[in-house]
Tab-separated table of C-alpha atoms and ligand atoms in Angstrom:
chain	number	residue	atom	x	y	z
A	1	UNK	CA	96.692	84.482	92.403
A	2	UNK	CA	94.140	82.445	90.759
A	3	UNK	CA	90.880	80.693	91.970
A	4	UNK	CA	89.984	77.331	90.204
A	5	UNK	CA	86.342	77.382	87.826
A	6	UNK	CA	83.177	76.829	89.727
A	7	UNK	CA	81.466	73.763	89.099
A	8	UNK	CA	78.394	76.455	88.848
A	9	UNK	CA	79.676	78.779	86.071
A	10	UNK	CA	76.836	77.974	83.904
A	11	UNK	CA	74.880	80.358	86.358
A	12	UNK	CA	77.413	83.176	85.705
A	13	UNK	CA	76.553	87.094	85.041
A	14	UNK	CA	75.770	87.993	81.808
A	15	UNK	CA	75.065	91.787	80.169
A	16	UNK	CA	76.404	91.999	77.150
A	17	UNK	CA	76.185	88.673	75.488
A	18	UNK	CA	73.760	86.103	75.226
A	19	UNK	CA	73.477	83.170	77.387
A	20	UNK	CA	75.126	80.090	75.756
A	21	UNK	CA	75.195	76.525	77.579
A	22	UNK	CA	78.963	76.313	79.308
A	23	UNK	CA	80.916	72.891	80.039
A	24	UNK	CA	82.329	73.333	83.102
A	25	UNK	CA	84.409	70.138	82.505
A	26	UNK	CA	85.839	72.313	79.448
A	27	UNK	CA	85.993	75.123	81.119
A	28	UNK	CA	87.847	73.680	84.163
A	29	UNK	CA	90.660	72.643	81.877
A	30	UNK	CA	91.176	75.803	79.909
A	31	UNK	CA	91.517	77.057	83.354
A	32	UNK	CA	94.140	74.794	84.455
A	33	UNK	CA	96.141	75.385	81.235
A	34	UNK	CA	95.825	79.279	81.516
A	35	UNK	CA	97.254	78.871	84.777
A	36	UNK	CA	100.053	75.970	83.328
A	37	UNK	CA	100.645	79.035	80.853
A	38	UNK	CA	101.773	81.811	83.554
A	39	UNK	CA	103.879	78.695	85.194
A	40	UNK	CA	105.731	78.973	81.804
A	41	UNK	CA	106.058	82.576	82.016
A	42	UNK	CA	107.694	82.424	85.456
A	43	UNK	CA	104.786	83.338	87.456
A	44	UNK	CA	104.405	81.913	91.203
A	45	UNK	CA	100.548	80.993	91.033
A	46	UNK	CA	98.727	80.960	94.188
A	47	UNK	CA	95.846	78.512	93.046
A	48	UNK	CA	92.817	78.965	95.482
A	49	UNK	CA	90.524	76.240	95.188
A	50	UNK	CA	86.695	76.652	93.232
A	51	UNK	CA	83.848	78.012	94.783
A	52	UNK	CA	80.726	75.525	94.314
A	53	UNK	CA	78.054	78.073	95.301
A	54	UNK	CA	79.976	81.256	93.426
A	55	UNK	CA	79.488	81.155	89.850
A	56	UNK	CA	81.490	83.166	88.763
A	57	UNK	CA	84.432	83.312	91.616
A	58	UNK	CA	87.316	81.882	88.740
A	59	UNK	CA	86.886	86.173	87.709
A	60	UNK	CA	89.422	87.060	90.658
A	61	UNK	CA	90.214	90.078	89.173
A	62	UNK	CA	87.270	92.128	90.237
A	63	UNK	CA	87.445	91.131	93.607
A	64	UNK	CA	90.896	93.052	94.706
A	65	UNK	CA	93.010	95.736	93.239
A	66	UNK	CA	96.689	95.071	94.002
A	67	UNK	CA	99.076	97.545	93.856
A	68	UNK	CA	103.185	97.178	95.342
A	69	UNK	CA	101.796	98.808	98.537
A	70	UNK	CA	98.631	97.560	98.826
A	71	UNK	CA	95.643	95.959	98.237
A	72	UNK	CA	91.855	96.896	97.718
A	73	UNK	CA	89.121	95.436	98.557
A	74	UNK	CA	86.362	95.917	96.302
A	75	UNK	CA	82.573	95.972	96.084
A	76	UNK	CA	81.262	94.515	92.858
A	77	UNK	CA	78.376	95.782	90.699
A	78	UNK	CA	76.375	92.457	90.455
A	79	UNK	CA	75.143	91.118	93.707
A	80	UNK	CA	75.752	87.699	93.089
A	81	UNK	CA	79.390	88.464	93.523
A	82	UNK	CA	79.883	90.543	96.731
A	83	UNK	CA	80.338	87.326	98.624
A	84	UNK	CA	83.356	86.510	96.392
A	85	UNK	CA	85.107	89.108	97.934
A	86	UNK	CA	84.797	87.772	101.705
A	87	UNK	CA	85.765	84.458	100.337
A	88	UNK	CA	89.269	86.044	99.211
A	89	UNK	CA	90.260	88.683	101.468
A	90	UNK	CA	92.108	86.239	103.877
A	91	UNK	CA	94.463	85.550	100.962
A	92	UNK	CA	94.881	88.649	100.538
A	93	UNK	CA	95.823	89.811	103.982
A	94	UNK	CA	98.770	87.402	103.289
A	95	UNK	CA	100.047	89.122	100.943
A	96	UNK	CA	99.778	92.986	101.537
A	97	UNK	CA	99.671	94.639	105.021
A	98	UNK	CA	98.042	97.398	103.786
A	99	UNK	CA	93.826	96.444	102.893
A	100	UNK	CA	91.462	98.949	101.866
A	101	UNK	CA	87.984	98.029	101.510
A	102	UNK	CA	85.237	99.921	98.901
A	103	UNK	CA	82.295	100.909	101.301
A	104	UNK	CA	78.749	101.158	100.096
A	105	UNK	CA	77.315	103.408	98.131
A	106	UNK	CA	80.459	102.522	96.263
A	107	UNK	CA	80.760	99.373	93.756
A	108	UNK	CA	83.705	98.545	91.783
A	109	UNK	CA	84.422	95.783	89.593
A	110	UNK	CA	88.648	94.924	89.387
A	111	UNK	CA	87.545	94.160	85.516
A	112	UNK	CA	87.264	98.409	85.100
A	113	UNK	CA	90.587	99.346	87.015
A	114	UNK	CA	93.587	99.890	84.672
A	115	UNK	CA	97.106	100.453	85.915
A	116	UNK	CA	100.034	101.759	83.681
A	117	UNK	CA	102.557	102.840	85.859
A	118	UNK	CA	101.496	105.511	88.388
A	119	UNK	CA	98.231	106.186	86.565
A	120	UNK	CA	95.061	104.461	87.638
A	121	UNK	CA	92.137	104.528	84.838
A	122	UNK	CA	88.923	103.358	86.169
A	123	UNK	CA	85.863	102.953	83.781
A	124	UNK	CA	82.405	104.315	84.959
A	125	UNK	CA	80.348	101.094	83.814
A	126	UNK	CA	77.621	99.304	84.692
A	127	UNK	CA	79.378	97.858	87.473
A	128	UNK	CA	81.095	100.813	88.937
A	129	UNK	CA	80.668	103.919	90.015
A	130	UNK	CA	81.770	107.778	90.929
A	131	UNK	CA	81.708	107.019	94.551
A	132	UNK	CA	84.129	103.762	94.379
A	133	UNK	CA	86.368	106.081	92.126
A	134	UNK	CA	86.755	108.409	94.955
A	135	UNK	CA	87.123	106.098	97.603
A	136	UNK	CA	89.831	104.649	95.296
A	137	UNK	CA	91.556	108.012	94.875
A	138	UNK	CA	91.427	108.895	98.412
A	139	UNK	CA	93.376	105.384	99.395
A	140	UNK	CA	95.696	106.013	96.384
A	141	UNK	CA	96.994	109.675	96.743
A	142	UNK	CA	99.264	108.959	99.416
A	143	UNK	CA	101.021	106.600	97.549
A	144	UNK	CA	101.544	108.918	94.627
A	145	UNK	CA	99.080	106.913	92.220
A	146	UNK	CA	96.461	109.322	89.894
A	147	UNK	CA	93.197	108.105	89.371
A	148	UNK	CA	91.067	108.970	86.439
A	149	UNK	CA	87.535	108.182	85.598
A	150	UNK	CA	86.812	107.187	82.089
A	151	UNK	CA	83.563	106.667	80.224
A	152	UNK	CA	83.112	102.922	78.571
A	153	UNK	CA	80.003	101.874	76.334
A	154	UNK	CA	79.034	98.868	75.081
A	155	UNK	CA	80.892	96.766	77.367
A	156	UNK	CA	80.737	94.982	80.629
A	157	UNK	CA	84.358	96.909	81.843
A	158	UNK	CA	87.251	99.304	80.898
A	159	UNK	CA	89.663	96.296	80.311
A	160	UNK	CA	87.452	94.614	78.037
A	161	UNK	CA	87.541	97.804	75.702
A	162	UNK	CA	91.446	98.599	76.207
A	163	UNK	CA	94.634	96.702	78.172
A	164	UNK	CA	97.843	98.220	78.528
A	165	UNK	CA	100.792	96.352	76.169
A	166	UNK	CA	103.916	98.399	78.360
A	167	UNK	CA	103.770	101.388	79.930
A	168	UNK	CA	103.812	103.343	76.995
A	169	UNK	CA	101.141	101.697	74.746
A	170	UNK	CA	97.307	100.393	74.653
A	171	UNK	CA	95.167	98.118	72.975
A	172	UNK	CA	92.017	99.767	72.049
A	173	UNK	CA	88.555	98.991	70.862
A	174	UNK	CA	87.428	102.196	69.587
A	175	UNK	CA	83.778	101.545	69.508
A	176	UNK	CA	83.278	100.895	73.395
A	177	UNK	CA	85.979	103.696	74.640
A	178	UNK	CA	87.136	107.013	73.333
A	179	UNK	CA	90.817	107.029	72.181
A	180	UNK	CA	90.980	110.636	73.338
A	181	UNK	CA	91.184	109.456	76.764
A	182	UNK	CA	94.150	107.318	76.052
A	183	UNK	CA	95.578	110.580	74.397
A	184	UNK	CA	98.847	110.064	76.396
A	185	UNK	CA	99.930	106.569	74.962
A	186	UNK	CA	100.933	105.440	71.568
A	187	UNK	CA	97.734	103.182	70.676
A	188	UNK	CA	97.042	100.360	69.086
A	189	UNK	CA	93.513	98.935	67.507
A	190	UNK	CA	91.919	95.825	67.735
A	191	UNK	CA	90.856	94.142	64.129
A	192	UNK	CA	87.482	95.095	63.350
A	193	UNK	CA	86.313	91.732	62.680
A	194	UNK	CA	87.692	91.137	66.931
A	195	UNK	CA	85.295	93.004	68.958
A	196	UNK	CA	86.422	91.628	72.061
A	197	UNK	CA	90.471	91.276	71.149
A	198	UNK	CA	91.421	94.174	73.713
A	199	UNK	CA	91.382	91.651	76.894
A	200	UNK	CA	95.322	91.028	76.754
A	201	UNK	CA	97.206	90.093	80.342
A	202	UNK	CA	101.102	91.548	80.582
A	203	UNK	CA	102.906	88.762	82.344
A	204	UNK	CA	106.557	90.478	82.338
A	205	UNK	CA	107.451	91.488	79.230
A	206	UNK	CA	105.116	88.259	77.434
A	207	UNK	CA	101.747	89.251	76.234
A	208	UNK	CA	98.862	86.262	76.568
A	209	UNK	CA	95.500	86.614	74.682
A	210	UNK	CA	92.911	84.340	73.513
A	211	UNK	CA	93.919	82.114	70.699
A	212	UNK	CA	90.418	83.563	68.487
A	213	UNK	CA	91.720	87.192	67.590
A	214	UNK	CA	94.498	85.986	65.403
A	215	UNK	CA	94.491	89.367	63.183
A	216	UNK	CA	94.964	91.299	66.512
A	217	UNK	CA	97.303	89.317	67.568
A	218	UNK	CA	99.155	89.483	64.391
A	219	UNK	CA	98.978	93.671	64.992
A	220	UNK	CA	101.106	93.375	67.906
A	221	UNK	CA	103.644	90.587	67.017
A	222	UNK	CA	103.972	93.214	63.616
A	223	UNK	CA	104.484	95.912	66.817
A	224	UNK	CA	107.561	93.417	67.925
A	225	UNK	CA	105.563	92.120	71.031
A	226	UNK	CA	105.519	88.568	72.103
A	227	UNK	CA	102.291	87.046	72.281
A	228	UNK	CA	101.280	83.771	73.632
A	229	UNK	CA	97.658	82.389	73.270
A	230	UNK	CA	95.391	80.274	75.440
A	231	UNK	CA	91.580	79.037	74.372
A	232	UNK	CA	89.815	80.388	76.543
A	233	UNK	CA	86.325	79.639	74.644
A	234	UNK	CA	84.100	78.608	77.815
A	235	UNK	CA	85.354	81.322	79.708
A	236	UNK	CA	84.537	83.770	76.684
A	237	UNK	CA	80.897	82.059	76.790
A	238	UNK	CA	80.848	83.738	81.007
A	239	UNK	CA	82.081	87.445	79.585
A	240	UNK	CA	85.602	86.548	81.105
A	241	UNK	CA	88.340	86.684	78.886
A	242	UNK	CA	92.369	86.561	80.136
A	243	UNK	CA	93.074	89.527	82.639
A	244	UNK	CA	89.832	88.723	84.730
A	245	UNK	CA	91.373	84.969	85.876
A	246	UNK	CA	94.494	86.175	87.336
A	247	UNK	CA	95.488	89.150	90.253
A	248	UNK	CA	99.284	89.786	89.312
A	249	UNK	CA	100.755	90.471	92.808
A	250	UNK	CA	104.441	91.780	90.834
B	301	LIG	C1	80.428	88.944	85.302
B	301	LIG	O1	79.510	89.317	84.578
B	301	LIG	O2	80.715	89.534	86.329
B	301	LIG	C2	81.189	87.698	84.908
B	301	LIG	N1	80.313	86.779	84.262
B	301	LIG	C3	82.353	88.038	84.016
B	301	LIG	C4	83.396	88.880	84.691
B	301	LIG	C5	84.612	89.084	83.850
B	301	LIG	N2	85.521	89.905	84.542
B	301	LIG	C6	86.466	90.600	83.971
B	301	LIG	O3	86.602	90.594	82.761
B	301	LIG	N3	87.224	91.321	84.760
């Protein structure tokens, strides 16, 4: 499930990066081949249509959680983006019966909620916080899912410091999230040179990062992974990077 770039993304969130001007022409079209990429990995896309007046509505994934039993609803950190969630949730009933919504004083952003298997990790950011978590634990437990709560720094959410390559192994950036937490899986580091390499989506058994961490990428096609790359540069310039543009409903 994908939504198409905002003619507005210029006027995106930032927190950790600078502001840089954005072509939303470019951006637009390394949208539409992202999405022409997970055609090519078998994926059925669901391709919502942009969002003039939400900036930064192409970032699906913090909108929703999906899991195979059901879907959450959440309640993101920034306030520009609450209304992205209203503008999604019809879709959404489509496609699970079962809708949870994050209620206030909660916020959650889908950006810091990482799946591997049965276990749900869910960074305590900037963006979201203890109360989501245990809202998010309470709808999960009866569907046999643990949640944990792990501590990032330095970044805007847990994916952006670590991604799940199967269920057995992670992609970690060391400086923005402890590896102790991550204790359980065999782990794997980002190049130093990449701070922001850690972003990479699992589309079956393909890998897809950006095309601009080439030593990192290198790291896991050593690790026998395959790894396709999209430029995703404009994107990059809005803090989004290649899990945040997709909700993977399988
Ligand atoms: C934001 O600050 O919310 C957006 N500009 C970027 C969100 C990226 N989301 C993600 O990586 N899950």
């Amino acid at each position: 499930l994908c939504r198409a770039v905002s003619p507005a993304i210029a006027d995106c969130e930032l927190s950790f990066i600078g502001r840089e001007p954005i072509d939303a022409a470019k951006a637009q079209r390394q949208h539409a081949n992202y999405v022409a990429l997970l055609r090519q990995l078998g994926a059925e896309v669901i391709a919502l249509p942009s969002e003039p007046d939400l900036p930064d509505s192409v970032f699906v994934e913090d909108t929703v959680l999906m899991f195979d039993d059901l879907a959450v609803l959440t309640r993101p950190g920034a306030l520009s983006r609450r209304p992205e969630v209203a503008a999604i949730q019809q879709t959404v009933r489509q496609v699970r019966e079962i809708v949870h919504e994050i209620q206030a004083p909660g916020t959650l952003d889908g950006g810091d909620v990482l799946r591997i298997g049965k276990q749900v990790y869910v960074g305590r950011s900037a963006r979201s916080n203890q109360a989501a978590i245990d809202q998010l634990a309470d709808f999960l437990r009866p569907f046999g899912y643990q949640v944990h709560a792990v501590v990032t720094r330095g970044c805007l959410h847990l994916k952006s410091a670590v991604t799940a390559l199967d269920d057995e192994t992670v992609l970690l950036q060391p400086r923005w999230v402890d590896r102790g937490q991550f204790a359980d899986y065999r782990i794997i580091e980002v190049d130093d040179t990449e701070e922001h390499a850690a972003n990479v989506l699992r589309v079956g058994d393909d890998l897809l990062m950006p095309d601009n961490f080439p030593r990192t990428r290198q790291r896991l096609l050593d690790a026998g992974y395959r790894v396709g790359t999209v430029d995703v540069s404009e994107l990059q310039k809005a803090e989004g990077a290649v899990t945040c543009c997709s909700l993977l409903l399988a």
